[in-house]
PDB file of C-alpha atoms in Angstrom:
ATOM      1  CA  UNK A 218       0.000   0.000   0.000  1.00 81.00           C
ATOM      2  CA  UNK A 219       1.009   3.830  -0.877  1.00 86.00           C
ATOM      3  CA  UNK A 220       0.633   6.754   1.375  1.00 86.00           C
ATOM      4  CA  UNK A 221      -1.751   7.906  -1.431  1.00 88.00           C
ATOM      5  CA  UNK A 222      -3.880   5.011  -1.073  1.00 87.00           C
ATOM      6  CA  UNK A 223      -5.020   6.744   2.348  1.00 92.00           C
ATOM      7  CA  UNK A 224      -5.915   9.357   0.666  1.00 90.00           C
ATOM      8  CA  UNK A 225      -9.086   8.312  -1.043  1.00 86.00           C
ATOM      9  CA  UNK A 226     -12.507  10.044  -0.496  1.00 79.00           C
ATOM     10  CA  UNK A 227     -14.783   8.634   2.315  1.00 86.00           C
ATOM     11  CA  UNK A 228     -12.500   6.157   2.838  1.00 93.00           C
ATOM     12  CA  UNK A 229     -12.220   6.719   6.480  1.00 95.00           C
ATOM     13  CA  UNK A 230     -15.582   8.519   8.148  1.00 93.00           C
ATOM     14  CA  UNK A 231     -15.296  11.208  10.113  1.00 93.00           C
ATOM     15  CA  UNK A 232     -11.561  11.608   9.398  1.00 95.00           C
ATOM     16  CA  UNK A 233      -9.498  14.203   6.845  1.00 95.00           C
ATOM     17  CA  UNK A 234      -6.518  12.902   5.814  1.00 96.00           C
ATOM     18  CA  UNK A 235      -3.842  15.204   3.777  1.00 96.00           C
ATOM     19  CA  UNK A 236      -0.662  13.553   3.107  1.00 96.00           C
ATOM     20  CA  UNK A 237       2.290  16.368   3.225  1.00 96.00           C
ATOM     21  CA  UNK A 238       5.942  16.480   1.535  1.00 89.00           C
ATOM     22  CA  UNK A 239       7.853  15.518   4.273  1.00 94.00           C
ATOM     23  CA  UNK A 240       5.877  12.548   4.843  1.00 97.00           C
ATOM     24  CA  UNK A 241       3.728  13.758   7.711  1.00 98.00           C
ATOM     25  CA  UNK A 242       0.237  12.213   7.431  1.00 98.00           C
ATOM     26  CA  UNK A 243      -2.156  14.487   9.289  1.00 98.00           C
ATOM     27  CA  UNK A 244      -5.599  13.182  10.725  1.00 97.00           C
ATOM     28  CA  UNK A 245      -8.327  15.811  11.604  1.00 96.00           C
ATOM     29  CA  UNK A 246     -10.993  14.140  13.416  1.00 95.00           C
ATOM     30  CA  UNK A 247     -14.378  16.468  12.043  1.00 92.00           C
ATOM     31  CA  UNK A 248     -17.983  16.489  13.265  1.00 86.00           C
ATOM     32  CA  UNK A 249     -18.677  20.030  13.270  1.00 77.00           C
ATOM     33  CA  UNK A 250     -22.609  19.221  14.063  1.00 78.00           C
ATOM     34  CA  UNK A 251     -21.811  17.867  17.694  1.00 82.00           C
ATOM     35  CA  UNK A 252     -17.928  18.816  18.573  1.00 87.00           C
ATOM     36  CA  UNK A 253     -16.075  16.101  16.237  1.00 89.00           C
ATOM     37  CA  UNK A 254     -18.027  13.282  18.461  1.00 86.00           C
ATOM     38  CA  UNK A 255     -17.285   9.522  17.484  1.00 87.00           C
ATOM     39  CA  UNK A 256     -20.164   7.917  15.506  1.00 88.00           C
ATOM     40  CA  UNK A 257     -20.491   4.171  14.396  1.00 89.00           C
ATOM     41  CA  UNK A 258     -18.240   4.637  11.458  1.00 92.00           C
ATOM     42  CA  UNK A 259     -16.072   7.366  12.851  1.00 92.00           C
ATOM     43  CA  UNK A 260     -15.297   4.611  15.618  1.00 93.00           C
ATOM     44  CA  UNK A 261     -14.890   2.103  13.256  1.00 94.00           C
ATOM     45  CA  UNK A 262     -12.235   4.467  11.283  1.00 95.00           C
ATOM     46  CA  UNK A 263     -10.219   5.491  14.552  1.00 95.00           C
ATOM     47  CA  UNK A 264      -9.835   1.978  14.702  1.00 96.00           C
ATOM     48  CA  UNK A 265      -8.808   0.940  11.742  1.00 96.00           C
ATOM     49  CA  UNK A 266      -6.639   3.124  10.004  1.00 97.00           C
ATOM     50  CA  UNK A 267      -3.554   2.611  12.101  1.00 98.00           C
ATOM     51  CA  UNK A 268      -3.288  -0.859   9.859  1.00 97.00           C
ATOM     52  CA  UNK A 269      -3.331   0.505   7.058  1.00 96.00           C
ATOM     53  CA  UNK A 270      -1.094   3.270   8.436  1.00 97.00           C
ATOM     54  CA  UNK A 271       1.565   1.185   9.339  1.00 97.00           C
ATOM     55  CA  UNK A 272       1.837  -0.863   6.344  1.00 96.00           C
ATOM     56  CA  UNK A 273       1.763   2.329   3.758  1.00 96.00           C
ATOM     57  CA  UNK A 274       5.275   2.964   2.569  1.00 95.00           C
ATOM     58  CA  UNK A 275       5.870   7.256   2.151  1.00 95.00           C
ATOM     59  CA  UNK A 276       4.228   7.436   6.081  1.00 97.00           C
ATOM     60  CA  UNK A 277       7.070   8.583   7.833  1.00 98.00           C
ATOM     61  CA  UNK A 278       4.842   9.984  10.976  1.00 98.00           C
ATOM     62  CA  UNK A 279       1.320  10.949  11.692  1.00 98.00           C
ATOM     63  CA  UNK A 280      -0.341  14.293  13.511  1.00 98.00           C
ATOM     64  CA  UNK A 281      -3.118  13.960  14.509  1.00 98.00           C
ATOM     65  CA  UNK A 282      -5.834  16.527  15.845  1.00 97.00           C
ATOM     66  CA  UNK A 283      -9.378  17.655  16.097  1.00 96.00           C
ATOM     67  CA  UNK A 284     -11.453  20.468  14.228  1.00 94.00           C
ATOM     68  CA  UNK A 285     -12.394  23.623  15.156  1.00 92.00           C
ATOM     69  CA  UNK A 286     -13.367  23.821  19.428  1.00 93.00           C
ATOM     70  CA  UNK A 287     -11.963  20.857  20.359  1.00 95.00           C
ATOM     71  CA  UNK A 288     -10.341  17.123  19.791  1.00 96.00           C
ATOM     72  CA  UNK A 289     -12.976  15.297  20.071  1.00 94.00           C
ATOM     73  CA  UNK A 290     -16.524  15.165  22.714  1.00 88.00           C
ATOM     74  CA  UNK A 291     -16.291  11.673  23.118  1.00 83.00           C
ATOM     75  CA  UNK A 292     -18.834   9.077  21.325  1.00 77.00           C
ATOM     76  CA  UNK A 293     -22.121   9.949  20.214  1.00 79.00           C
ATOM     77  CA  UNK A 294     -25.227   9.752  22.081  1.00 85.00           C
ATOM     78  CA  UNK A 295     -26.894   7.464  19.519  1.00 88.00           C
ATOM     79  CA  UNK A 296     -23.577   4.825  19.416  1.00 87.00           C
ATOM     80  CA  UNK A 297     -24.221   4.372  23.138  1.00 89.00           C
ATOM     81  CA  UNK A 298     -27.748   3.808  23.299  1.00 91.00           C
ATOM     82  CA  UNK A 299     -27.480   1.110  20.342  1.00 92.00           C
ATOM     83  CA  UNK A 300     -24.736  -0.649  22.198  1.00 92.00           C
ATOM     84  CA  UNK A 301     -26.659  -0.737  25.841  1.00 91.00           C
ATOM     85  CA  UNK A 302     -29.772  -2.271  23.906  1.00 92.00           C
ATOM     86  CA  UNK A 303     -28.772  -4.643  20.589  1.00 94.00           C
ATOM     87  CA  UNK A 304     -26.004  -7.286  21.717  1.00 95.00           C
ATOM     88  CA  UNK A 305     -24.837  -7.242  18.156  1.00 96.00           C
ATOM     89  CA  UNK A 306     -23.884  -3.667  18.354  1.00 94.00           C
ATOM     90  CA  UNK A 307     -22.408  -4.066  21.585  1.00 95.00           C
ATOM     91  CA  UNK A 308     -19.608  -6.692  20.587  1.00 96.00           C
ATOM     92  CA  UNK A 309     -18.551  -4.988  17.780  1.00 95.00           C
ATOM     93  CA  UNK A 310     -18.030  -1.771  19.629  1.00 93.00           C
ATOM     94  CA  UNK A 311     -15.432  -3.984  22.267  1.00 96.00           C
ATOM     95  CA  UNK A 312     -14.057  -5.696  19.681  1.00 96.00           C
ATOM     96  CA  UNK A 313     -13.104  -2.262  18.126  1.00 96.00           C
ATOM     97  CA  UNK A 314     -12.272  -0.533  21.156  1.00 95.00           C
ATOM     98  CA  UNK A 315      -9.882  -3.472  21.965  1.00 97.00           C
ATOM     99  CA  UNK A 316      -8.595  -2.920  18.474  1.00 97.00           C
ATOM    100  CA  UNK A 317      -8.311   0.629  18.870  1.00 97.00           C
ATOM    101  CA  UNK A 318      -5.330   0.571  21.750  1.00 98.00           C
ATOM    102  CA  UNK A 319      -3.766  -2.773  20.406  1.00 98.00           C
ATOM    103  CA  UNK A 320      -3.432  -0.956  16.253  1.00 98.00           C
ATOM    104  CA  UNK A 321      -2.269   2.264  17.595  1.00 98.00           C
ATOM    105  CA  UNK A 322       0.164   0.641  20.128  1.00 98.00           C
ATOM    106  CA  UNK A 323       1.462  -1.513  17.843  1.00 98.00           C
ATOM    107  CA  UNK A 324       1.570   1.117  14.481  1.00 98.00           C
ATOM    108  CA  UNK A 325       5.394   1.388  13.707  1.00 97.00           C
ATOM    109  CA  UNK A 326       5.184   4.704  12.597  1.00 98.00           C
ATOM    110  CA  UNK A 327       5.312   7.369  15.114  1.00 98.00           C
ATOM    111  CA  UNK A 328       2.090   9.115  15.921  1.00 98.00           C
ATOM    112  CA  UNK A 329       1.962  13.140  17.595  1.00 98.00           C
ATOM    113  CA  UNK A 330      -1.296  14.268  18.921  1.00 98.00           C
ATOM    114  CA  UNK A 331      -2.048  17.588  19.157  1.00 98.00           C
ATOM    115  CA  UNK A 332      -4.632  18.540  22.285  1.00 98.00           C
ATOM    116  CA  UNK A 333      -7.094  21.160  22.652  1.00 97.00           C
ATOM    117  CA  UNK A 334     -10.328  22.158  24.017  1.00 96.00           C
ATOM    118  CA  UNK A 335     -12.595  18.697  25.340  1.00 96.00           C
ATOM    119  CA  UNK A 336     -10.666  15.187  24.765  1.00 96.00           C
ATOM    120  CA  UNK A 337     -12.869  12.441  25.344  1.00 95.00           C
ATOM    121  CA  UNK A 338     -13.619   8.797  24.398  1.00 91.00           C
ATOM    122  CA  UNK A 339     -11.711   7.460  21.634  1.00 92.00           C
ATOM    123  CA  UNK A 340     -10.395  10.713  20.748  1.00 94.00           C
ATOM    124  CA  UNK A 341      -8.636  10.347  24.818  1.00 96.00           C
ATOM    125  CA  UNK A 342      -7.695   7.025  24.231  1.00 96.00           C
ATOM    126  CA  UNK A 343      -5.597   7.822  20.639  1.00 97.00           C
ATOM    127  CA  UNK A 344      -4.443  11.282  22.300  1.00 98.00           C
ATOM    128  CA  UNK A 345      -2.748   9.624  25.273  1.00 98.00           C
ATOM    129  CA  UNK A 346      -1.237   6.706  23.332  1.00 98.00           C
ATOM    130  CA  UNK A 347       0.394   8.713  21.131  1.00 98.00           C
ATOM    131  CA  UNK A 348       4.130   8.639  20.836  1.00 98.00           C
ATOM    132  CA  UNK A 349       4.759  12.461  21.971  1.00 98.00           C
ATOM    133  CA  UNK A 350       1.075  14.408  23.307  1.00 98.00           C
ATOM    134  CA  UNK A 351       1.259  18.206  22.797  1.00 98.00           C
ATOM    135  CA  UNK A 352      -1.577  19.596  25.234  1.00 98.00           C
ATOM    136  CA  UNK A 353      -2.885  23.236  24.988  1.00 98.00           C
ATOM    137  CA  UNK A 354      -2.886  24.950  28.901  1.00 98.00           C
ATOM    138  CA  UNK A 355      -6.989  24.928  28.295  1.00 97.00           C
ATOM    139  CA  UNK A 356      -7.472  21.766  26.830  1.00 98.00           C
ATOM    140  CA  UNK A 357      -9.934  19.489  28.374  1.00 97.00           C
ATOM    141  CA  UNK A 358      -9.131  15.895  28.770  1.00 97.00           C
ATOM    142  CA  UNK A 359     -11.730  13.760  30.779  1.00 96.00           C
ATOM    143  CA  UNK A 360     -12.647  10.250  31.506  1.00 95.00           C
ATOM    144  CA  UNK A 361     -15.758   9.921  31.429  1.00 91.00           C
ATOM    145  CA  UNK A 362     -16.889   6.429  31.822  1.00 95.00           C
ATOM    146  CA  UNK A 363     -17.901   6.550  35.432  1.00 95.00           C
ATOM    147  CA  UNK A 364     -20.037   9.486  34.867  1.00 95.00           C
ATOM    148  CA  UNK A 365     -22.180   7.380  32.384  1.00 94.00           C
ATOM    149  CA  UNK A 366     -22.569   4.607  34.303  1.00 95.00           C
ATOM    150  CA  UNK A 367     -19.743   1.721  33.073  1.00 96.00           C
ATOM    151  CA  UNK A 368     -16.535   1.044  34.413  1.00 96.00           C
ATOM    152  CA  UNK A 369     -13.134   2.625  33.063  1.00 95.00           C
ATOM    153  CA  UNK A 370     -12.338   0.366  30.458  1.00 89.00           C
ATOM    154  CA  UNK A 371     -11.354   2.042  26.638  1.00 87.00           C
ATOM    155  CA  UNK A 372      -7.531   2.674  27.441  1.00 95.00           C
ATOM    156  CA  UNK A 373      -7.165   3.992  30.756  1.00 96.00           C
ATOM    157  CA  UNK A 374      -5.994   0.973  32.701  1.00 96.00           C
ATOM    158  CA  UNK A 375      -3.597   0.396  30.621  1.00 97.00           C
ATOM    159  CA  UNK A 376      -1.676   3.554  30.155  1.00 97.00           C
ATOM    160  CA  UNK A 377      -3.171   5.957  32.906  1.00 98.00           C
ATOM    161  CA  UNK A 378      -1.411   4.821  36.069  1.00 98.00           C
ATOM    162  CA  UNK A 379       2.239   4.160  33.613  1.00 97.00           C
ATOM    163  CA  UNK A 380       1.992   7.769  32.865  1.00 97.00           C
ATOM    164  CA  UNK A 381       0.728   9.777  36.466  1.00 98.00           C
ATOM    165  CA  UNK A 382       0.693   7.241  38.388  1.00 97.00           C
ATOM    166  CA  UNK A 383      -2.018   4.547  40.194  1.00 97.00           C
ATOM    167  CA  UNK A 384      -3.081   7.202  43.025  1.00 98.00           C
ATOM    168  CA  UNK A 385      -3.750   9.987  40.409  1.00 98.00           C
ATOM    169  CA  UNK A 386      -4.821   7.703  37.392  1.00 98.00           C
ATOM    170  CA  UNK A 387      -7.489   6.603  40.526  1.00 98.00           C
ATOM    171  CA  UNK A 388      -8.506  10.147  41.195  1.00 98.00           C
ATOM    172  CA  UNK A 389      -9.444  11.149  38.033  1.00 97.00           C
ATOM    173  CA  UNK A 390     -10.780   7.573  36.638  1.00 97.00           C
ATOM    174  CA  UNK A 391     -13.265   7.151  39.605  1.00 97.00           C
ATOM    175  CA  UNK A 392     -14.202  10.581  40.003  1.00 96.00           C
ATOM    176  CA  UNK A 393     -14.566  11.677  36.494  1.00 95.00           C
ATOM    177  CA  UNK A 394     -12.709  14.917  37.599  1.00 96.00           C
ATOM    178  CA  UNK A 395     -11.281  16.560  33.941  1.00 97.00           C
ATOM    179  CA  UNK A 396      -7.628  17.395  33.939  1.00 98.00           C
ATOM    180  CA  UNK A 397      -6.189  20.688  32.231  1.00 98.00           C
ATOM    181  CA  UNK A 398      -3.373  20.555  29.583  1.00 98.00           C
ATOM    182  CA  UNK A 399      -1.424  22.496  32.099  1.00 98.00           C
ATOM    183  CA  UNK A 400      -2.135  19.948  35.365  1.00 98.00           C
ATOM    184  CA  UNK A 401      -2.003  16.515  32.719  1.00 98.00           C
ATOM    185  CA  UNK A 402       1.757  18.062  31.743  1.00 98.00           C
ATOM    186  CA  UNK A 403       2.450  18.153  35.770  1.00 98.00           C
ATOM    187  CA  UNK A 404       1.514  14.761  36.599  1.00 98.00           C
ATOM    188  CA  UNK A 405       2.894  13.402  33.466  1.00 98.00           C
ATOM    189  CA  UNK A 406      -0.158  12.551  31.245  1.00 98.00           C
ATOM    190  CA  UNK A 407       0.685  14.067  28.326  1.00 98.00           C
ATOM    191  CA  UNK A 408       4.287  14.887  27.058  1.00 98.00           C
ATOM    192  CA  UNK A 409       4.628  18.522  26.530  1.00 98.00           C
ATOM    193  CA  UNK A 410       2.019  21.691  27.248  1.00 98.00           C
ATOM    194  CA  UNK A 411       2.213  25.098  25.990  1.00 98.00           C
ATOM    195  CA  UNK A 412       0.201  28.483  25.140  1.00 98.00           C
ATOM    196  CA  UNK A 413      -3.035  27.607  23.239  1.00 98.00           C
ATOM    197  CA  UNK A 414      -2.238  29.485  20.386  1.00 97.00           C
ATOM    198  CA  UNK A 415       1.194  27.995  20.147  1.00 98.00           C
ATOM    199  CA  UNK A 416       0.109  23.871  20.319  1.00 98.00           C
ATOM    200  CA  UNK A 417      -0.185  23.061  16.341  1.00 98.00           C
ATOM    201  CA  UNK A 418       3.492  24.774  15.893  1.00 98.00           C
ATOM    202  CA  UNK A 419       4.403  22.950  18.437  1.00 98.00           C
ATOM    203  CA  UNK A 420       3.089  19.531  17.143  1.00 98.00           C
ATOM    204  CA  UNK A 421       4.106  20.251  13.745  1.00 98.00           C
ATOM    205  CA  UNK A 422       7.690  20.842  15.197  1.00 98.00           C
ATOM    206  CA  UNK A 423       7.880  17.533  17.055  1.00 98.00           C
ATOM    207  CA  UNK A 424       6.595  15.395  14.027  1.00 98.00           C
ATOM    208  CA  UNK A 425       9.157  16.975  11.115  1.00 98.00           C
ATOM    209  CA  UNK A 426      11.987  16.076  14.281  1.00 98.00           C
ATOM    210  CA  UNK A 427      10.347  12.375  14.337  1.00 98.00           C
ATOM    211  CA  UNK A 428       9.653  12.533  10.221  1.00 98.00           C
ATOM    212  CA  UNK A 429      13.194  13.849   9.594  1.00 97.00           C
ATOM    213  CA  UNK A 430      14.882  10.748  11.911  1.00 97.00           C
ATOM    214  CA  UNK A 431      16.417   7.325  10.495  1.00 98.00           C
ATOM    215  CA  UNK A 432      13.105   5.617  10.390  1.00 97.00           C
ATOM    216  CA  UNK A 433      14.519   2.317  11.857  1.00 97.00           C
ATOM    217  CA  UNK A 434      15.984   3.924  15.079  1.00 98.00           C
ATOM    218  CA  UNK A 435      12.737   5.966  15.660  1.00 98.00           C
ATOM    219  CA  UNK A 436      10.151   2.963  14.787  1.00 98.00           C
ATOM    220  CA  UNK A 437      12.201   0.248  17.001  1.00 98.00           C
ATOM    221  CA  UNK A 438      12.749   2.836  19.431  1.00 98.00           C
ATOM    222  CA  UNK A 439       8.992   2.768  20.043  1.00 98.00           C
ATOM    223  CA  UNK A 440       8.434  -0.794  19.325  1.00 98.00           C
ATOM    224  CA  UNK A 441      10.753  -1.779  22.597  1.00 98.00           C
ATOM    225  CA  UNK A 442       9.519   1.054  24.823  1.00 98.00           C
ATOM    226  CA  UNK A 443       5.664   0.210  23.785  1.00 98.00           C
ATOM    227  CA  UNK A 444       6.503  -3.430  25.370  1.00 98.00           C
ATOM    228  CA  UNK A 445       5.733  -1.457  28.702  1.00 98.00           C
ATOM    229  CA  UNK A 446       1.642  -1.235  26.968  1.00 98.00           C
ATOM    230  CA  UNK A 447       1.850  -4.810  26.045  1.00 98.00           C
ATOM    231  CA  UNK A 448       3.027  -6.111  29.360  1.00 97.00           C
ATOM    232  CA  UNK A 449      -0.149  -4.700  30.975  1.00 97.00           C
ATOM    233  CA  UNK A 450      -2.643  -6.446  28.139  1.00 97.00           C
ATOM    234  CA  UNK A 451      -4.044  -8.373  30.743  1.00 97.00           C
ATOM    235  CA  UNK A 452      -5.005  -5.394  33.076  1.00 97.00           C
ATOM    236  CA  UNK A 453      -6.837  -3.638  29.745  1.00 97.00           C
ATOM    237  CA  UNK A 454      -8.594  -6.557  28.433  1.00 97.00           C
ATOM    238  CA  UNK A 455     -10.117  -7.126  31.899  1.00 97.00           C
ATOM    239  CA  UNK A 456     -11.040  -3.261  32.523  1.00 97.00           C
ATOM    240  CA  UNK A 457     -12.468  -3.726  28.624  1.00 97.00           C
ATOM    241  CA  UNK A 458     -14.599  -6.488  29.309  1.00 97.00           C
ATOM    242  CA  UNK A 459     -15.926  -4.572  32.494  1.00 96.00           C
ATOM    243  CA  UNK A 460     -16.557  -1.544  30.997  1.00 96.00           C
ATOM    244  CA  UNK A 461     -18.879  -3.700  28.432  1.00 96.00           C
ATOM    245  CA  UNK A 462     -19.960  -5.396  31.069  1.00 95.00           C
ATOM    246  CA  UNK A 463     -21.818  -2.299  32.625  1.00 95.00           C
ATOM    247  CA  UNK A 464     -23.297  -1.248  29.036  1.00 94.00           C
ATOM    248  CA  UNK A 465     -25.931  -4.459  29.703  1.00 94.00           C
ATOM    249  CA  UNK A 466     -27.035  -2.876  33.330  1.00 93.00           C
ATOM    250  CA  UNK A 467     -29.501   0.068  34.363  1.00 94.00           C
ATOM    251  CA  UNK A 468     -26.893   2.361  35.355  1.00 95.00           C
ATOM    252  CA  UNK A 469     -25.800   3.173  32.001  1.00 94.00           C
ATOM    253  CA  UNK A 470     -29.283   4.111  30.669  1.00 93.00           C
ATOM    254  CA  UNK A 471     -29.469   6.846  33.717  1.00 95.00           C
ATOM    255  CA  UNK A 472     -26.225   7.878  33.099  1.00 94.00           C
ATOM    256  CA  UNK A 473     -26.841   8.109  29.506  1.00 93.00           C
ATOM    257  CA  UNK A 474     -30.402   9.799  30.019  1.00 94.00           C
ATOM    258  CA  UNK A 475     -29.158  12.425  32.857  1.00 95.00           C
ATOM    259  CA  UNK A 476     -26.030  13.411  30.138  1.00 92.00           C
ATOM    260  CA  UNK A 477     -29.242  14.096  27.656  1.00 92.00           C
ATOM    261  CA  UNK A 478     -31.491  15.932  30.041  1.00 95.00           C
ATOM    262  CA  UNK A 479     -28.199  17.833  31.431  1.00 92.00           C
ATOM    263  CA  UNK A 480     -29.272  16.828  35.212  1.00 95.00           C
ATOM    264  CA  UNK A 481     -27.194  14.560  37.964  1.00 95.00           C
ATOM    265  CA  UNK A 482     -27.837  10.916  37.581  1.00 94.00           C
ATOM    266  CA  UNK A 483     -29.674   8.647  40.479  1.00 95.00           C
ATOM    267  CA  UNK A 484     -27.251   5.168  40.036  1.00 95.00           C
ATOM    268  CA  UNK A 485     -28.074   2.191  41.874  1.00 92.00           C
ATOM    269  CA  UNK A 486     -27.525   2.373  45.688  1.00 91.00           C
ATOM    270  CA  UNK A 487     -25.625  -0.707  45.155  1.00 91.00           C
ATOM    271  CA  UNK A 488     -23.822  -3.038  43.150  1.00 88.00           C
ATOM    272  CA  UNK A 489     -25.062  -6.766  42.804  1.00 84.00           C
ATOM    273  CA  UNK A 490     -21.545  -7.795  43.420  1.00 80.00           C
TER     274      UNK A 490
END
């Protein structure tokens, strides 16, 4: 496959793709309607796309960022209510979300994220596995699994506590609490922060460094230190199956129906185990 092959129309849903000189392929993830939100095929794209990324020859590194506001809100409202009620839906979705963090761990060609304004869902979990994450001061970057009802799963458990820590990857996992660019740079979330309107220099500075590189030191560079990701499979694929887990009890239709009717949810008093 050619880097060009990437480039063909609708190819990849709810993604822009523009393929510069240097070899820089940059992603803009786009939903203007609802703040570049993850639909059924935008999910399925995220996904995806780091195969084909990492077997197209003239890819020498990838940016990656979100349109207008913000990186992305997170996945859609309508994606969530198909997977809490059609079992179908619902193990496709964890298939891809396992898929997701395994294709964009194991894509040998370095990715660079570039953070601003909300970062949720699958947007978060490609922003924080990213090679090198460049963070505006006033981005947003939330978990928000616990506030709709399922467990943590997507990628936090398996990069989270490697990059802040277990007592702060706790904090903000079971709380829900957002972190700013400026406070994810201090507790070692993301890899570099800076002035808002100086984040896509910034980005575009880091990936010519990593484009510009002997591709062989920079690839099995992040091949070996990625073997950190892979050693805690295990701990991901359970928080996964959790997470999916909770899409098949009540909780996630209140959480789901307070996020709609903008109002605090009333969870279960208890858990049945």
């Amino acid at each position: 496959m050619n880097a060009t092959d990437l480039l063909s129309p609708d190819r990849y849903p709810g993604l822009n793709l523009q393929l510069h000189e240097d070899g820089i392929l940059e992603i803009v993830i786009r939903n203007e309607r609802t703040l570049n939100s993850v639909n059924a095929e935008a999910h399925r794209a995220l996904t995806y796309i780091w195969r084909d990324i990492d077997a197209a020859q003239g890819v020498r590194c990838v940016l990656i960022r979100g349109e207008g506001r913000g990186f992305s809100s997170g996945g859609d409202f309508e994606l969530i209510e198909e997977m809490s009620q059609d079992f179908t839906a619902l193990a496709r979705v964890w298939r891809e979300a396992r898929d997701l963090v395994y294709n964009v761990i194991n894509c040998g060609k370095p990715i660079v994220s570039a953070i601003h304004g909300p970062c949720v869902g699958a947007g978060l979990a490609v922003a924080l596995l990213s090679d090198v994450s460049v963070a505006a001061k006033t981005a947003r970057i939330l978990d928000g699994h616990v506030r709709l009802g399922v467990a943590a799963g997507d990628h936090a458990a398996i990069i989270w506590p490697l990059l802040c820590g277990l007592n702060k990857a706790k904090y903000h996992l079971m709380t829900g609490e957002p972190v700013s660019g400026e406070e994810a740079e201090r507790i070692g979330l993301v890899s570099l922060c800076v002035e808002d309107d100086q984040l896509l220099d910034r980005a575009w500075k880091v990936a010519r460094t990593l484009a510009s590189g002997s591709p062989t030191a920079v690839r099995w560079t992040k091949y070996a230190l990625n073997n950190w990701l892979r050693a805690m499979g295990p701990t991901f694929d359970a928080s996964l199956a959790l997470e999916f887990l909770g899409f098949t009890g009540p909780d996630v239709r209140e959480g789901l129906s307070s996020l709609r009717e903008k109002r605090a949810p009333n969870f279960m008093p208890d858990a049945p185990i």
